[in-house]
CSV table of C-alpha atoms in Angstrom, one decimal:
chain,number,residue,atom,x,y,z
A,1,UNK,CA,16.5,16.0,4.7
A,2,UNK,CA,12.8,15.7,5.2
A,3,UNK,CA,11.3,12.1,5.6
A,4,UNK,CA,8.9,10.9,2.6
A,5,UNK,CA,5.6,9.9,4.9
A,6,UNK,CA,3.4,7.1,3.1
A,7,UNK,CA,0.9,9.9,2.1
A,8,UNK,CA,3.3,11.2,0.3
A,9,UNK,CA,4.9,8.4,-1.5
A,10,UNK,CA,1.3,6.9,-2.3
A,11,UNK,CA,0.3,10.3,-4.0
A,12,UNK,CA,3.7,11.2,-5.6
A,13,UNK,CA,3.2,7.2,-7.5
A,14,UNK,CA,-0.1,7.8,-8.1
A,15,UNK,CA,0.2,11.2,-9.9
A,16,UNK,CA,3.7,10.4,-11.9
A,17,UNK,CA,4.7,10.2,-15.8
A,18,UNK,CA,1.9,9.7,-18.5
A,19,UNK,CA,1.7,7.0,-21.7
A,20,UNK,CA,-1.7,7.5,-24.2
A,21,UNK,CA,-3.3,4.6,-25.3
A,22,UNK,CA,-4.5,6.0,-29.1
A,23,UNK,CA,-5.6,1.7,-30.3
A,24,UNK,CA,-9.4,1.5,-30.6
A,25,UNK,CA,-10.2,-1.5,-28.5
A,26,UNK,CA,-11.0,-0.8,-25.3
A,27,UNK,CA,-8.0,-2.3,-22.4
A,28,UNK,CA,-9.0,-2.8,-19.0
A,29,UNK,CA,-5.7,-1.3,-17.0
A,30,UNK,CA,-6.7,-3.3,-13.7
A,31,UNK,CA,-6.4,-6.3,-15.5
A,32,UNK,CA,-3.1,-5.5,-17.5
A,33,UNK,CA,-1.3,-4.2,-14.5
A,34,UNK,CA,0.8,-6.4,-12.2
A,35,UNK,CA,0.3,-5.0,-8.9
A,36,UNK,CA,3.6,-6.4,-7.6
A,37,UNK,CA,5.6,-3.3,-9.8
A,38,UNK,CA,3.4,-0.7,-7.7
A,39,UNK,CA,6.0,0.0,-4.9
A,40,UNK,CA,5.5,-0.3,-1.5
A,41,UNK,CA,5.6,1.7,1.6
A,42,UNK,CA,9.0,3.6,2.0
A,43,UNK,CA,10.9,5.8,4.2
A,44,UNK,CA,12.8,6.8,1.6
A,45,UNK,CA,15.0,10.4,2.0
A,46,UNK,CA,13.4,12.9,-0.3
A,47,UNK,CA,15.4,15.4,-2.2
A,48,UNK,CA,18.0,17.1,-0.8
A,49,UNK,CA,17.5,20.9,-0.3
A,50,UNK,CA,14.2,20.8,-0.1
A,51,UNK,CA,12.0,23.6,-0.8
A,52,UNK,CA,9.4,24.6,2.2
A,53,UNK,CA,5.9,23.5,0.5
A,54,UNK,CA,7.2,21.5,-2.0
A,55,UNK,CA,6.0,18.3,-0.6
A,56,UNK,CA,2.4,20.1,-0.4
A,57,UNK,CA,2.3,20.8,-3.7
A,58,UNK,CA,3.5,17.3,-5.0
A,59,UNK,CA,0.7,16.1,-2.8
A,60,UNK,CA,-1.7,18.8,-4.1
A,61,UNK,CA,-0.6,17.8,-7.8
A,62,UNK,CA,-1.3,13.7,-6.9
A,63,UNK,CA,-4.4,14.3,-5.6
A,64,UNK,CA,-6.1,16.3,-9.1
A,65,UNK,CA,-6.5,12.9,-10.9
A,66,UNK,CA,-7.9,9.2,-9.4
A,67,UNK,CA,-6.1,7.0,-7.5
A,68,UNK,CA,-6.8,4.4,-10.7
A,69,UNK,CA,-5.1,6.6,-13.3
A,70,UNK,CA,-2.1,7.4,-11.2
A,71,UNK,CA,-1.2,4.3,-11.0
A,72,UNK,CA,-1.9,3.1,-14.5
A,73,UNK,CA,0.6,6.6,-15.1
A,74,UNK,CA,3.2,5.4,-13.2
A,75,UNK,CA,3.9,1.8,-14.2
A,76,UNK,CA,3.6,3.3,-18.0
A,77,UNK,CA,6.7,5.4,-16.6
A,78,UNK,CA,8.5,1.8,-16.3
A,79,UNK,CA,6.5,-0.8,-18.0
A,80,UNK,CA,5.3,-0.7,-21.7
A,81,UNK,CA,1.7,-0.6,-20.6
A,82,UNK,CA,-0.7,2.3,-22.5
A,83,UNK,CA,-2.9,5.1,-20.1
A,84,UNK,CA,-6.8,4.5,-20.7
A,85,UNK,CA,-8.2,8.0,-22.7
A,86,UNK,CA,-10.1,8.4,-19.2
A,87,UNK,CA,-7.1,9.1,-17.2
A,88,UNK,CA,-5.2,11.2,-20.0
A,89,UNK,CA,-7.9,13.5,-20.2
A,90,UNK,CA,-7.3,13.8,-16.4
A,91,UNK,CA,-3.3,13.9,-16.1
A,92,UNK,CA,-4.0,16.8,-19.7
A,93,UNK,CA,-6.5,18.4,-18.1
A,94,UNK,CA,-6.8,18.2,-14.4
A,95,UNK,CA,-3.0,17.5,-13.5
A,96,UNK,CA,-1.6,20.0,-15.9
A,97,UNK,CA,2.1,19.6,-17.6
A,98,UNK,CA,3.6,21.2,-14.6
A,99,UNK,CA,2.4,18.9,-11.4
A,100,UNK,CA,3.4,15.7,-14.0
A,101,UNK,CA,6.8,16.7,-14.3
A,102,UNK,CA,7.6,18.3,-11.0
A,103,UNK,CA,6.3,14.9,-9.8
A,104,UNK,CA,8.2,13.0,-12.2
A,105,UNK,CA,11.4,14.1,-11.3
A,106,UNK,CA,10.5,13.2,-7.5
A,107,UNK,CA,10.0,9.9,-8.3
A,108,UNK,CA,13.1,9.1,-9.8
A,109,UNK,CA,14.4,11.1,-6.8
A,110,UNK,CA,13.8,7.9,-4.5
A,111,UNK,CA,16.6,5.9,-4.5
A,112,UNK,CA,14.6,2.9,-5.4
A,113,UNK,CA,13.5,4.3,-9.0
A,114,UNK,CA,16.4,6.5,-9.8
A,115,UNK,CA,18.9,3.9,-11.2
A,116,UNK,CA,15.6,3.3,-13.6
A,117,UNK,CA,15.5,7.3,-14.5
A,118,UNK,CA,16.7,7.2,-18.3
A,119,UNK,CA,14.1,4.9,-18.6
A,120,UNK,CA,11.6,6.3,-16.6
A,121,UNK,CA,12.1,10.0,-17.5
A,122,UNK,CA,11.5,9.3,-21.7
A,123,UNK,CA,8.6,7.1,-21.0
A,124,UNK,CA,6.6,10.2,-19.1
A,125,UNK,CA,7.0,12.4,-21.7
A,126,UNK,CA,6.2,9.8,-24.0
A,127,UNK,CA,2.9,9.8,-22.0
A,128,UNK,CA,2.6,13.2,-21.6
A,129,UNK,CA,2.4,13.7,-25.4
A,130,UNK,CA,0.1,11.0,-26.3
A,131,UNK,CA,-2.4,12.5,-23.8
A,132,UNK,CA,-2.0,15.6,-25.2
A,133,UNK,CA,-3.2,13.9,-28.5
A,134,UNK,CA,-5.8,12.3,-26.7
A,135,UNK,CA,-7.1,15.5,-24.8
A,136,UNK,CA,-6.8,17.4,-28.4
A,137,UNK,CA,-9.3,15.2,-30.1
A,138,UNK,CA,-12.0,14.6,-27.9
C-alpha cells in the first residue's frame, strides 16, 4: 500500500464533496468554519490496490479550484455549513463531476473519515447538485 504524503492529503481535503449556498445574504466561510474539523497531517494508508497515477490525478483534481473553497467543500461533506457561489462555480466548472467524486471516495478512504462515510458521501452530492444550480444560473 502506498503512503498518503501531506501533499496529498492537504489537496485530496481541499478538493473533496460540494454543498451550494442558494440564500441571498452573503456568508463569509472563514468566519463560519471551525478550523479545528479541518484534519491534520496524516500518514494514513491509502487505498488498497492502488492504481499507478491515481494519486497524480487526485492531486491534479485538488489543485483546479483554491485552497479556500476546498476546504469550505470539505467540511460541508461533514458539517451543515453551505459553499460560497464563488467556489461552486469553481468545483462545477473547473473541478468537473468526475475529480469531485473520484476525490470523494478517497477521502472516506482514510481511516479517519470512513466511519463518517454515509454521512459524508450524501452530503457531497448534496453539494454537487446545488452547485450545479448555482453554475446553471449565473
Amino acid at each position: 500500500m502506498a503512503k498518503f504524503n501531506y501533499t496529498i492529503m492537504v489537496a485530496l481535503i481541499l478538493a473533496s464533496g460540494v454543498m451550494a449556498s442558494l440564500a441571498q445574504e452573503s456568508i463569509n466561510p472563514s468566519t463560519q468554519i471551525d478550523d479545528t474539523a479541518f484534519p491534520p497531517e496524516s500518514e494514513g494508508e491509502f487505498p488498497p490496490k492502488l492504481v499507478p497515477g491515481y494519486p497524480k490525478h487526485l492531486e491534479h483534481c485538488a489543485l483546479k479550484i483554491e485552497a479556500e473553497c476546498g476546504k469550505e467543500i470539505f467540511i460541508g461533506m461533514f458539517k451543515s455549513l453551505p459553499v460560497s457561489n464563488k467556489c461552486c462555480l469553481q468545483l462545477i466548472k473547473k473541478m468537473g463531476k468526475t475529480c469531485h467524486d473520484d476525490l470523494e471516495r478517497a477521502i472516506i478512504f482514510m481511516p479517519e473519515f470512513s466511519s463518517r462515510a454515509s454521512e459524508a458521501i450524501p452530503k457531497g452530492e448534496h453539494i454537487w447538485d446545488k452547485c450545479a444550480v448555482v453554475a446553471k444560473q449565473s
